[in-house]
mmCIF file of C-alpha atoms in Angstrom:
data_model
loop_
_atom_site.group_PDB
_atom_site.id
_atom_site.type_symbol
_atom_site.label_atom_id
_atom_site.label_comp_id
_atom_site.label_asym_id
_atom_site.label_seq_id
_atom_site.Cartn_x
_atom_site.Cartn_y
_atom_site.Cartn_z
ATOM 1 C CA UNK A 1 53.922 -12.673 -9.139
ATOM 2 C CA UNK A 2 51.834 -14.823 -6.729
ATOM 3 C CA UNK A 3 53.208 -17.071 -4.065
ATOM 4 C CA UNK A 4 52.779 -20.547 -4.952
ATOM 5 C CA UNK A 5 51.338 -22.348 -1.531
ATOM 6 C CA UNK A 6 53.973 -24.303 0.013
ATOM 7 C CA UNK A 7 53.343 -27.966 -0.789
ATOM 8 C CA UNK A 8 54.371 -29.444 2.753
ATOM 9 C CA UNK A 9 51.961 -27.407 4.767
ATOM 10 C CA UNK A 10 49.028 -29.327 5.730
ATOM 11 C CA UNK A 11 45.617 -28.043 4.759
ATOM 12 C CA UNK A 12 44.964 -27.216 8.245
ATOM 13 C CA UNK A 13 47.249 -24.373 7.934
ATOM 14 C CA UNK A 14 45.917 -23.269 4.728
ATOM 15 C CA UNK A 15 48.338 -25.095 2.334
ATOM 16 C CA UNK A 16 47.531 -26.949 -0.398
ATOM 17 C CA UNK A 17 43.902 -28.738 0.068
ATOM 18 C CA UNK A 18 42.169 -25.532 1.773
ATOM 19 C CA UNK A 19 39.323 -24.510 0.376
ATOM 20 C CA UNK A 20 38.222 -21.276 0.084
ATOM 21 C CA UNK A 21 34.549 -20.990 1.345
ATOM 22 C CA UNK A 22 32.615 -18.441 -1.075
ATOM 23 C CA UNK A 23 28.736 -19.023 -0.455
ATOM 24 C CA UNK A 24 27.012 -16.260 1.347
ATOM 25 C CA UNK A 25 24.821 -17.153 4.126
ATOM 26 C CA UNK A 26 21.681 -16.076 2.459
ATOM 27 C CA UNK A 27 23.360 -18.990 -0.983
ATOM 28 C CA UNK A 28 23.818 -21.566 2.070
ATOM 29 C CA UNK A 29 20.101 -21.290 3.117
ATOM 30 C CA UNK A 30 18.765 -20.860 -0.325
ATOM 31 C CA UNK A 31 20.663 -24.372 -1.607
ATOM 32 C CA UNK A 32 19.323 -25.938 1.334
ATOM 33 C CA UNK A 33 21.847 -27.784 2.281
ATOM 34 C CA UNK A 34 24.281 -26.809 4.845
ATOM 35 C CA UNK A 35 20.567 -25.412 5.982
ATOM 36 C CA UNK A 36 16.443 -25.961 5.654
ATOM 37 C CA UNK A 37 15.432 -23.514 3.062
ATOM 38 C CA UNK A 38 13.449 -20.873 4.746
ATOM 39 C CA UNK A 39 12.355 -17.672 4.148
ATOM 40 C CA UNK A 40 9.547 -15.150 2.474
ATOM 41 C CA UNK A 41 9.367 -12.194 1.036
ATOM 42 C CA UNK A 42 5.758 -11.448 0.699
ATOM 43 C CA UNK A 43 2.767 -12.562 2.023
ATOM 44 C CA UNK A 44 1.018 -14.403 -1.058
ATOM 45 C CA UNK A 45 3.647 -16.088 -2.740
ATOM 46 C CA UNK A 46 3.047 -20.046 -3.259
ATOM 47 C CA UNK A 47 3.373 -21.208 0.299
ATOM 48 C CA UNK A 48 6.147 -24.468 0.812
ATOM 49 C CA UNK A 49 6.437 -24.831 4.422
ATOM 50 C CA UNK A 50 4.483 -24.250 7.663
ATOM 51 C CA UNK A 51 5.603 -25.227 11.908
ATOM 52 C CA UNK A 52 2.092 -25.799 13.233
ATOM 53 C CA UNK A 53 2.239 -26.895 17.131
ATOM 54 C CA UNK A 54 -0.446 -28.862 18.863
ATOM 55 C CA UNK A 55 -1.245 -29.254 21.999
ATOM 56 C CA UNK A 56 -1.461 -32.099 24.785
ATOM 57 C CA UNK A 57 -4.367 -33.434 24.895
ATOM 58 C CA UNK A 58 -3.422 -34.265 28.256
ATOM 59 C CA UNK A 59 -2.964 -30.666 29.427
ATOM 60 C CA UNK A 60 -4.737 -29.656 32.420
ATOM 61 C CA UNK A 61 -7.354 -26.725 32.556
ATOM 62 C CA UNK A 62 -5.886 -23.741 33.688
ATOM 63 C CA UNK A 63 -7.507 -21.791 36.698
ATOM 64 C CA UNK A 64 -8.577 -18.629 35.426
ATOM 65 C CA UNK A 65 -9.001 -18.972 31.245
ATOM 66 C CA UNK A 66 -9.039 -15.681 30.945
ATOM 67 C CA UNK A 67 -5.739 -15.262 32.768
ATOM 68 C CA UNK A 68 -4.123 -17.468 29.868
ATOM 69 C CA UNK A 69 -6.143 -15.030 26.894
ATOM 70 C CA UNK A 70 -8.139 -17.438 25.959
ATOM 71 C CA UNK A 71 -11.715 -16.290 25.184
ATOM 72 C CA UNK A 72 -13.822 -19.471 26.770
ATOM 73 C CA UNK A 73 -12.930 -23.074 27.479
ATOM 74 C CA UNK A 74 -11.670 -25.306 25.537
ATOM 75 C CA UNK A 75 -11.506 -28.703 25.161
ATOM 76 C CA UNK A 76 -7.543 -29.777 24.185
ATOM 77 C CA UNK A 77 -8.558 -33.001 22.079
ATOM 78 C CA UNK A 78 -11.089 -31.234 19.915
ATOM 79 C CA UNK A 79 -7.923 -28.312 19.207
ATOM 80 C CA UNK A 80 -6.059 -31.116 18.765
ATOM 81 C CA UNK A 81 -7.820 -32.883 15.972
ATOM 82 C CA UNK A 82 -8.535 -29.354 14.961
ATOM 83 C CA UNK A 83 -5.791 -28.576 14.337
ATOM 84 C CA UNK A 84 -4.383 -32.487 12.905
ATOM 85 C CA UNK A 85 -7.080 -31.991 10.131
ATOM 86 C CA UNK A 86 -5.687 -28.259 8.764
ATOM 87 C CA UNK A 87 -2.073 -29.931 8.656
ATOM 88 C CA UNK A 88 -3.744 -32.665 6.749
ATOM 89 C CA UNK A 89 -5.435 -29.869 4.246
ATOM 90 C CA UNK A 90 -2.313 -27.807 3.797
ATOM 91 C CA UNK A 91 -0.339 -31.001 3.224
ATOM 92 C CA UNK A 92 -2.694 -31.787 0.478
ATOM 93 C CA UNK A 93 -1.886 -28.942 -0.972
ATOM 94 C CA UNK A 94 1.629 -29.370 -1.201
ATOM 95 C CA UNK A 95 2.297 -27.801 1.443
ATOM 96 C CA UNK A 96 5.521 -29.414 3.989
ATOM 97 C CA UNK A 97 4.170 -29.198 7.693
ATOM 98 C CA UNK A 98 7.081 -28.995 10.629
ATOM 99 C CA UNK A 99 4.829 -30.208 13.511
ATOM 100 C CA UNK A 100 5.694 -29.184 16.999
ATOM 101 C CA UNK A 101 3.765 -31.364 19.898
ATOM 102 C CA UNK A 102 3.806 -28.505 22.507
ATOM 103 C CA UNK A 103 5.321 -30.353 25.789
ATOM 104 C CA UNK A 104 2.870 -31.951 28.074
ATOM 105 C CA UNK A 105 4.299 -30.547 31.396
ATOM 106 C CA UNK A 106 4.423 -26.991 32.168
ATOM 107 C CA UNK A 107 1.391 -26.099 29.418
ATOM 108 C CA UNK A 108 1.872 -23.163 27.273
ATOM 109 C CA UNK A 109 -1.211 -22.966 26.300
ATOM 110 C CA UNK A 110 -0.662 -20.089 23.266
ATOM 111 C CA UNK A 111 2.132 -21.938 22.012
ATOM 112 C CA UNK A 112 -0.111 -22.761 19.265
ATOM 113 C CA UNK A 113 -0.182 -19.872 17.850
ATOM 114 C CA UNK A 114 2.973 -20.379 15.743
ATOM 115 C CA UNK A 115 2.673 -17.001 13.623
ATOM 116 C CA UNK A 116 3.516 -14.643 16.736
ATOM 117 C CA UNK A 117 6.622 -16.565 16.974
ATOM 118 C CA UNK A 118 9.139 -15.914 14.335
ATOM 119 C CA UNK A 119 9.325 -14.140 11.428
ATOM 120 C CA UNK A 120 11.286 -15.739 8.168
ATOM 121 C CA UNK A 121 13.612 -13.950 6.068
ATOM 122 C CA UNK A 122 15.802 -15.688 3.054
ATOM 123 C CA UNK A 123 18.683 -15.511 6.052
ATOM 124 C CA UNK A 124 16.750 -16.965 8.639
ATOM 125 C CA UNK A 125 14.542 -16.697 11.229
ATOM 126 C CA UNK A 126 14.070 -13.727 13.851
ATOM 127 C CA UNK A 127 12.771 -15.201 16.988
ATOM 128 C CA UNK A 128 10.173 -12.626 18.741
ATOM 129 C CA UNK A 129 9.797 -12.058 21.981
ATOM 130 C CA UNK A 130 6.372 -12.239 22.998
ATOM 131 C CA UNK A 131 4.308 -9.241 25.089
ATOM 132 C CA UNK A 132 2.535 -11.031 27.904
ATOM 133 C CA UNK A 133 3.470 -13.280 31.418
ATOM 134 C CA UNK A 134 1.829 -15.921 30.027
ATOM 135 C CA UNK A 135 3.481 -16.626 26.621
ATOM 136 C CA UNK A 136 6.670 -15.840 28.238
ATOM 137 C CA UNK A 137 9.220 -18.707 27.812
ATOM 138 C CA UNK A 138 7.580 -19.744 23.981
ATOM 139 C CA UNK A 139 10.883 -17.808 22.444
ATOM 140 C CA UNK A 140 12.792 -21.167 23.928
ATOM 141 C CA UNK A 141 10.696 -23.374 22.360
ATOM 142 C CA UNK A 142 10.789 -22.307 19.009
ATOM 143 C CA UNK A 143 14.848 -21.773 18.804
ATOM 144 C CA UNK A 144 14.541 -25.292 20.023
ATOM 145 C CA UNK A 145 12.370 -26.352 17.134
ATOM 146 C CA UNK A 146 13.399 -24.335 14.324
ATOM 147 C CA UNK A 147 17.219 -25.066 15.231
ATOM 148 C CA UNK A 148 16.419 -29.008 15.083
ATOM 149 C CA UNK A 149 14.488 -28.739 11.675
ATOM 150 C CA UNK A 150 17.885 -26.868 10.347
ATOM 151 C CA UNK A 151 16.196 -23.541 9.794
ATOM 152 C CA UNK A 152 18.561 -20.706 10.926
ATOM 153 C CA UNK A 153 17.954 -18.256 13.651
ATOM 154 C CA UNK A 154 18.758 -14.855 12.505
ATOM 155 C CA UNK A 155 18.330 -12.897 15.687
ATOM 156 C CA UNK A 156 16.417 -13.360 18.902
ATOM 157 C CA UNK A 157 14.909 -10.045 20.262
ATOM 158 C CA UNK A 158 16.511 -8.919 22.817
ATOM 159 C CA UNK A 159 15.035 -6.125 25.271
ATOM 160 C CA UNK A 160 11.612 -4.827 24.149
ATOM 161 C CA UNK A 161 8.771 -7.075 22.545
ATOM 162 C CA UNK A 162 7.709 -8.691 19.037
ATOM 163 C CA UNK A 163 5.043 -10.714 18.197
ATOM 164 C CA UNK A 164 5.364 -11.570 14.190
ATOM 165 C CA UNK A 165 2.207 -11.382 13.728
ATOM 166 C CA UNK A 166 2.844 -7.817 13.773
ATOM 167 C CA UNK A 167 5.041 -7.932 10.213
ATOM 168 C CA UNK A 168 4.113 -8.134 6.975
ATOM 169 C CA UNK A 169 6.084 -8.362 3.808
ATOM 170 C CA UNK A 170 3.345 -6.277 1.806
ATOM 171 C CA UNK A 171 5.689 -6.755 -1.199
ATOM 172 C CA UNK A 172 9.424 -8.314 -1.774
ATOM 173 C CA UNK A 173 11.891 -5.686 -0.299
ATOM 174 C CA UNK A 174 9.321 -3.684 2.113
ATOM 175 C CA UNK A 175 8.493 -5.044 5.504
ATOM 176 C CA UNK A 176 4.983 -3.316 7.570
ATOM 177 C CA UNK A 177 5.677 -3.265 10.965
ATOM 178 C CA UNK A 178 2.879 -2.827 13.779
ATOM 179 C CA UNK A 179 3.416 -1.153 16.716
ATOM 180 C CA UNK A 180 0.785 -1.732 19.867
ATOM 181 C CA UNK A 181 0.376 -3.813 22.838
ATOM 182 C CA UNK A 182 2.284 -6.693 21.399
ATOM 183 C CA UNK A 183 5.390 -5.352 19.474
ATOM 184 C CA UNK A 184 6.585 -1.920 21.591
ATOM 185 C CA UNK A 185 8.913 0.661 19.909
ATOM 186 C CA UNK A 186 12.058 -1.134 21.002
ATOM 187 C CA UNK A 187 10.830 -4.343 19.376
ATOM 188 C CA UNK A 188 9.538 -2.939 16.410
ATOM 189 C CA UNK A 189 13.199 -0.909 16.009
ATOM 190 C CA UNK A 190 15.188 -3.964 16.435
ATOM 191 C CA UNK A 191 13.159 -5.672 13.492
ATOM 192 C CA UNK A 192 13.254 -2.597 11.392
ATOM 193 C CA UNK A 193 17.068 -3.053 11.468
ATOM 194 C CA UNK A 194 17.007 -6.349 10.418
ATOM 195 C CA UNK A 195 15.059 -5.493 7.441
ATOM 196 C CA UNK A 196 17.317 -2.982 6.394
ATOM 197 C CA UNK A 197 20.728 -5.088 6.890
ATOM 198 C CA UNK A 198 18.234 -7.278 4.932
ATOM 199 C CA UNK A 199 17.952 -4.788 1.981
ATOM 200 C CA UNK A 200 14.492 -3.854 2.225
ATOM 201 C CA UNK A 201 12.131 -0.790 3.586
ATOM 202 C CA UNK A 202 10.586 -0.711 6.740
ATOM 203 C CA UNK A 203 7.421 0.858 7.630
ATOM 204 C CA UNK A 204 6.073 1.272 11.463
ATOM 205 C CA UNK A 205 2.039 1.653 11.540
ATOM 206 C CA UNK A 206 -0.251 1.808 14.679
ATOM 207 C CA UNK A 207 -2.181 -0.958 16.047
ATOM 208 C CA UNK A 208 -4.819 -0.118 18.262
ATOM 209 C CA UNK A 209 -5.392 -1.993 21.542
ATOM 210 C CA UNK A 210 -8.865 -3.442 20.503
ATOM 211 C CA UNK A 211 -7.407 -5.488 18.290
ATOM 212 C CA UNK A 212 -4.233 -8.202 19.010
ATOM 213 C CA UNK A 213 -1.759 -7.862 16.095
ATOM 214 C CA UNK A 214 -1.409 -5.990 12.421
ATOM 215 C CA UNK A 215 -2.617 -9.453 11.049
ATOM 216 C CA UNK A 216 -5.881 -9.000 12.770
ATOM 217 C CA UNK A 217 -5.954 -5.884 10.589
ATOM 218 C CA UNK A 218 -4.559 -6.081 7.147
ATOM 219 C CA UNK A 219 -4.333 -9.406 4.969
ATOM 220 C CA UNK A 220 -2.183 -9.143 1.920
ATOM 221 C CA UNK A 221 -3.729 -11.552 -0.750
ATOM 222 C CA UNK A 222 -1.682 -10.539 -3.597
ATOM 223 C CA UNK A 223 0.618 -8.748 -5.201
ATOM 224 C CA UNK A 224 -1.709 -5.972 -6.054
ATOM 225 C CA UNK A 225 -4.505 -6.634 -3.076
ATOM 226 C CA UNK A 226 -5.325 -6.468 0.499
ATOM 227 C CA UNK A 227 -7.885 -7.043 2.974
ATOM 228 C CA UNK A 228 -8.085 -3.817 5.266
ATOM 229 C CA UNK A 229 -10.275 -3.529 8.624
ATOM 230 C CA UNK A 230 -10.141 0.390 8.003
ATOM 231 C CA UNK A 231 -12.525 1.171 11.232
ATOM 232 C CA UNK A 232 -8.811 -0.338 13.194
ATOM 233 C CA UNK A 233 -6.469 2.355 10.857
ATOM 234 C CA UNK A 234 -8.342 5.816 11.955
ATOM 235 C CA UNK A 235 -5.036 7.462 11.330
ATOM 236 C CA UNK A 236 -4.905 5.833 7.401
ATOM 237 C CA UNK A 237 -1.407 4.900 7.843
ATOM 238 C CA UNK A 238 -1.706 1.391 7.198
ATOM 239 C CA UNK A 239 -3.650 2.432 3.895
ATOM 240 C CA UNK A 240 -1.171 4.738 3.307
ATOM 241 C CA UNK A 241 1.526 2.368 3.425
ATOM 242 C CA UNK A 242 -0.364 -0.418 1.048
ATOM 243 C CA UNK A 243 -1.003 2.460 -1.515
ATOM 244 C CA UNK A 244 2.293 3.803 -1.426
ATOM 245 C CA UNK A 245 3.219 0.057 -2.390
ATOM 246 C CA UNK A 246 0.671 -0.051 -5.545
ATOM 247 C CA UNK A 247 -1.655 -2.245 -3.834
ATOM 248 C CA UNK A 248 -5.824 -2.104 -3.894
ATOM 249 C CA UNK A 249 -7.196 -2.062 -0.962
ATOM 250 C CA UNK A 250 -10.397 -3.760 -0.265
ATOM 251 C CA UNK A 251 -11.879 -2.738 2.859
ATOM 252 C CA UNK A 252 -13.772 -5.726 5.262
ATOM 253 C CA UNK A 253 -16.868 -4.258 7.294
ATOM 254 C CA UNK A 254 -17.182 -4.694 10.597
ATOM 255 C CA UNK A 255 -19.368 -7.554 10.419
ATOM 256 C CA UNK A 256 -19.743 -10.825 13.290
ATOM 257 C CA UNK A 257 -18.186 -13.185 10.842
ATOM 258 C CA UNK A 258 -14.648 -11.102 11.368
ATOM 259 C CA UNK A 259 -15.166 -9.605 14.951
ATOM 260 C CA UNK A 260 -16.401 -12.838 16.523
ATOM 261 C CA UNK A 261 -15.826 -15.974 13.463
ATOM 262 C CA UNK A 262 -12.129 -14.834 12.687
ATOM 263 C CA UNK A 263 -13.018 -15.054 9.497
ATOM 264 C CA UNK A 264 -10.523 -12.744 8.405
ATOM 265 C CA UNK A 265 -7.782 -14.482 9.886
ATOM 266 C CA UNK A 266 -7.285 -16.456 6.816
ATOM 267 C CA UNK A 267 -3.952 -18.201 5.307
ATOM 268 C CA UNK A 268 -3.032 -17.414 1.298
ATOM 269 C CA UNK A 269 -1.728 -20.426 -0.132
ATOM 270 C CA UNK A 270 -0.819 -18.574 -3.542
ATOM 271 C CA UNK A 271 -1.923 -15.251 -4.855
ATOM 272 C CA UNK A 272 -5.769 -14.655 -4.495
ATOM 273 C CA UNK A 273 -6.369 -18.018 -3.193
ATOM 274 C CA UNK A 274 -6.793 -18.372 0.931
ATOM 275 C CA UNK A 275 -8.024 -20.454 3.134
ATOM 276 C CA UNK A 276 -10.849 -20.065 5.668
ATOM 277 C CA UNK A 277 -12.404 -20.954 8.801
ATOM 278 C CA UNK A 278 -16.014 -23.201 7.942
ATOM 279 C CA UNK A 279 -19.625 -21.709 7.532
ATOM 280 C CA UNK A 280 -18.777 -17.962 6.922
ATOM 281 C CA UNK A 281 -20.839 -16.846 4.063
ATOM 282 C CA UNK A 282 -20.767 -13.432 3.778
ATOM 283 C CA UNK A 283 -16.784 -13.502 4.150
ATOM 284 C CA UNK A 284 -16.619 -16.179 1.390
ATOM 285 C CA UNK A 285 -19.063 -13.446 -0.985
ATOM 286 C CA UNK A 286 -16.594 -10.600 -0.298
ATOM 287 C CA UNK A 287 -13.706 -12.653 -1.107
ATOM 288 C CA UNK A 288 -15.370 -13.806 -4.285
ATOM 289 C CA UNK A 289 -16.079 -10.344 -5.461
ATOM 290 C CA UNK A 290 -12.778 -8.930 -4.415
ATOM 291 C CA UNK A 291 -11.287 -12.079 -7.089
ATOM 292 C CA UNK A 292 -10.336 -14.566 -4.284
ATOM 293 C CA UNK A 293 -10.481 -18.399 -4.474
ATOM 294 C CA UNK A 294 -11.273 -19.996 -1.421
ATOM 295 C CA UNK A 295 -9.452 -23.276 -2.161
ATOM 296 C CA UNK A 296 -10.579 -24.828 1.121
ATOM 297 C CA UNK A 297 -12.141 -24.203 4.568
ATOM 298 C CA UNK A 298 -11.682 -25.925 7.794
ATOM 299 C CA UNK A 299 -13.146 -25.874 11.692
ATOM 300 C CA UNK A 300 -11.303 -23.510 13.471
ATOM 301 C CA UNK A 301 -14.079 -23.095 16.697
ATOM 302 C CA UNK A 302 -11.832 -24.552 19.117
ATOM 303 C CA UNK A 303 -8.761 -22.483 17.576
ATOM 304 C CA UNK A 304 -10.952 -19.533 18.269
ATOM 305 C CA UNK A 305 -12.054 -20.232 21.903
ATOM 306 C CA UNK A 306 -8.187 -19.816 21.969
ATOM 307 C CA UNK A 307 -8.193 -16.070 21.116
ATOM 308 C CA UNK A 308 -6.822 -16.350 17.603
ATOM 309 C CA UNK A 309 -7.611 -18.153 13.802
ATOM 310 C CA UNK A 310 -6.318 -20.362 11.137
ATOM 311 C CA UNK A 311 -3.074 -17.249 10.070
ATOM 312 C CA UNK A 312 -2.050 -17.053 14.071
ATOM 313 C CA UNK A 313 -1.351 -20.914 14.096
ATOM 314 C CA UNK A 314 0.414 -21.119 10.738
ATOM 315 C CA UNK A 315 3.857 -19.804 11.530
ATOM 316 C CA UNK A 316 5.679 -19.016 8.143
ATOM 317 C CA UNK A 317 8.711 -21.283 6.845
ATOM 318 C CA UNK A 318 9.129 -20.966 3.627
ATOM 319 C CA UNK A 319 7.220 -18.824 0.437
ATOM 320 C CA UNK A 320 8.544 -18.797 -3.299
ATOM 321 C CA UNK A 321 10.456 -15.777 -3.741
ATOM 322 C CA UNK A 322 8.300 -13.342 -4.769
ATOM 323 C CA UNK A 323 11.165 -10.571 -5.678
ATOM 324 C CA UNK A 324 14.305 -10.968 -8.002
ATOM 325 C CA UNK A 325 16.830 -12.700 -6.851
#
C-alpha cells in the first residue's frame, strides 16, 4: 500500500503540490519552451534557423592580413552589406536569422565565420574550440550569444581543438568527423563521444592541410547525394564513409570556380536545393545535372577575401528532423 503524502508538508518539501518533473532534456528543447528549439540531424533537411555575425564596419585594418587568414584586404562595410543582403535572402525563405554584431573593440575578425563555431544537436549546442591564435577567444562569444537566444550549450571543448565545420551529419544518427589542422585527435574524440551519448555513429576521416575544414571537401545535398572534392580524399575514406551510408557521390573537379570562387561552399536550404555564391556557371551546370535547384545566389567576394564562403558564415540552429523521432 502506498503512503499517502502528508497533507501539512509544504510543497517545498515534496508534500502535496510537488510536481514531478518528467520531460527529458532533449522534450524541453524540442517544445521550445523552457528552451530555443535547436538542433539537426542531417545536413539537407528544411533549414529553420541560422546565427550569422557581422562585422564593425568600424573595425580597424589589421597589420599583417595574412596574420589574421584572411586571403587579401577587405573592406568591412562592403562584408557588411554582404553579408546584411544573404540574411535578407535566407529570411525570405523562411528562414529565422539570430544576428550577432561582432563587438567593435578588440576585432575578431573570423568571427564571421559562424559554422566553425558550434555544432547543433536536438540537446544543444557543442561549442568548438577553434585551432589558431587568432580565432582564439570566439568560443566566449558564441556561449554568450547562443546562451542569450535560449539555445542550450551541450558541451564546450575542453583540451584539444574543433572547428564544426569539420562535422557533418551525412544522415540522421551518423555524424563524419574530420580530423586535420583544425579539429586534432583530442577534439575530434571529445565530439565523437557526444555523438554516441547522443545515439548515433561516429566516423573520423582525414583532412588534408591544403584545404581548411571537411566542409571545404564534402557537401551533403540530400539524403541520397553529395558533393565530393575526391583529389582532397586520396585515401577514399570520406567516400567510403558516404557509401557505406547509401549515398551517391558526385565528384566536383578541380576547377577555379571551387579552388578560388568558393563555389562549393554552398548552403542547402532543403534537399537538392542550395544556395550559391553569384556568377559561377560551370558550378551552377554541375549542380543542375547532378538534380540540384539553385534557389538563389548572392555576392560573397568580400566573404571570400576573408578565407571562407556562404556555408562557413551560416552557423547551424535549427534543421527539421530528418530521422524518426
Amino acid at each position: 500500500m502506498t503512503a499517502r503524502p502528508d497533507p501539512g508538508v509544504p510543497a517545498a518539501y515534496h508534500g502535496p503540490g510537488w510536481s514531478v518533473r518528467t520531460r527529458t532534456h532533449q522534450d524541453d528543447v524540442a517544445h521550445g519552451e523552457v528552451w530555443a528549439r535547436t538542433g539537426a540531424d542531417s545536413e539537407w533537411a528544411p533549414l529553420r534557423r541560422v546565427m550569422l555575425t557581422l562585422p564593425d564596419p568600424r573595425w580597424s585594418p589589421p597589420a599583417d592580413w595574412n596574420a589574421i587568414q584572411y586571403l587579401a584586404p577587405v573592406a568591412f562595410g562592403d562584408l557588411h552589406r554582404e553579408l546584411s543582403a544573404y540574411a535578407d535572402l535566407l529570411a525570405g525563405c523562411g528562414v529565422q536569422i539570430d544576428v550577432q554584431q561582432a563587438p567593435a573593440d578588440g576585432p575578431h575578425y573570423n568571427a564571421v565565420f559562424a559554422r566553425d563555431q558550434f555544432l547543433a544537436t536536438y540537446a544543444g549546442a557543442v561549442v568548438a574550440r577553434m585551432a589558431s591564435t587568432c580565432r582564439r577567444g570566439e568560443e566566449r562569444l558564441i556561449s554568450a550569444r547562443l546562451t542569450a537566444q535560449g539555445h542550450p550549450v551541450l558541451r564546450t571543448i575542453s583540451g584539444g581543438c574543433f572547428e564544426a565545420a569539420d562535422a557533418l551529419w551525412v544522415r540522421p544518427g551518423r555524424l563524419l568527423i574530420g580530423q586535420g589542422r583544425r579539429t586534432d585527435a583530442e577534439g575530434a574524440r571529445q565530439v565523437a563521444a557526444v555523438a554516441r551519448d547522443l545515439g548515433a555513429e561516429a566516423t573520423v576521416v582525414p583532412v588534408p592541410s591544403a584545404v581548411q575544414h571537411l566542409l571545404g571537401i564534402v557537401q551533403v545535398v540530400g539524403p541520397d547525394l553529395a558533393l565530393l572534392r575526391k583529389q582532397h580524399d586520396p585515401s577514399g575514406r570520406i567516400e567510403a564513409a558516404l557509401t557505406a551510408s547509401a549515398i551517391r557521390v558526385v565528384e566536383v573537379p578541380e576547377h577555379p570556380e571551387i579552388v578560388c570562387g568558393q563555389a562549393m561552399n554552398l548552403v542547402t536550404l532543403d534537399a537538392r536545393t542550395v544556395v550559391i555564391p553569384r556568377d559561377r556557371p560551370a558550378m551552377s551546370q554541375l549542380l543542375a545535372a547532378a538534380g540540384i535547384e539553385v534557389h538563389a545566389t548572392v555576392p560573397a567576394e568580400s566573404l571570400i577575401r576573408c578565407g571562407g564562403g556562404l556555408a562557413c558564415a551560416t552557423g547551424i540552429l535549427l534543421r527539421d528532423r530528418a530521422g524518426a523521432g
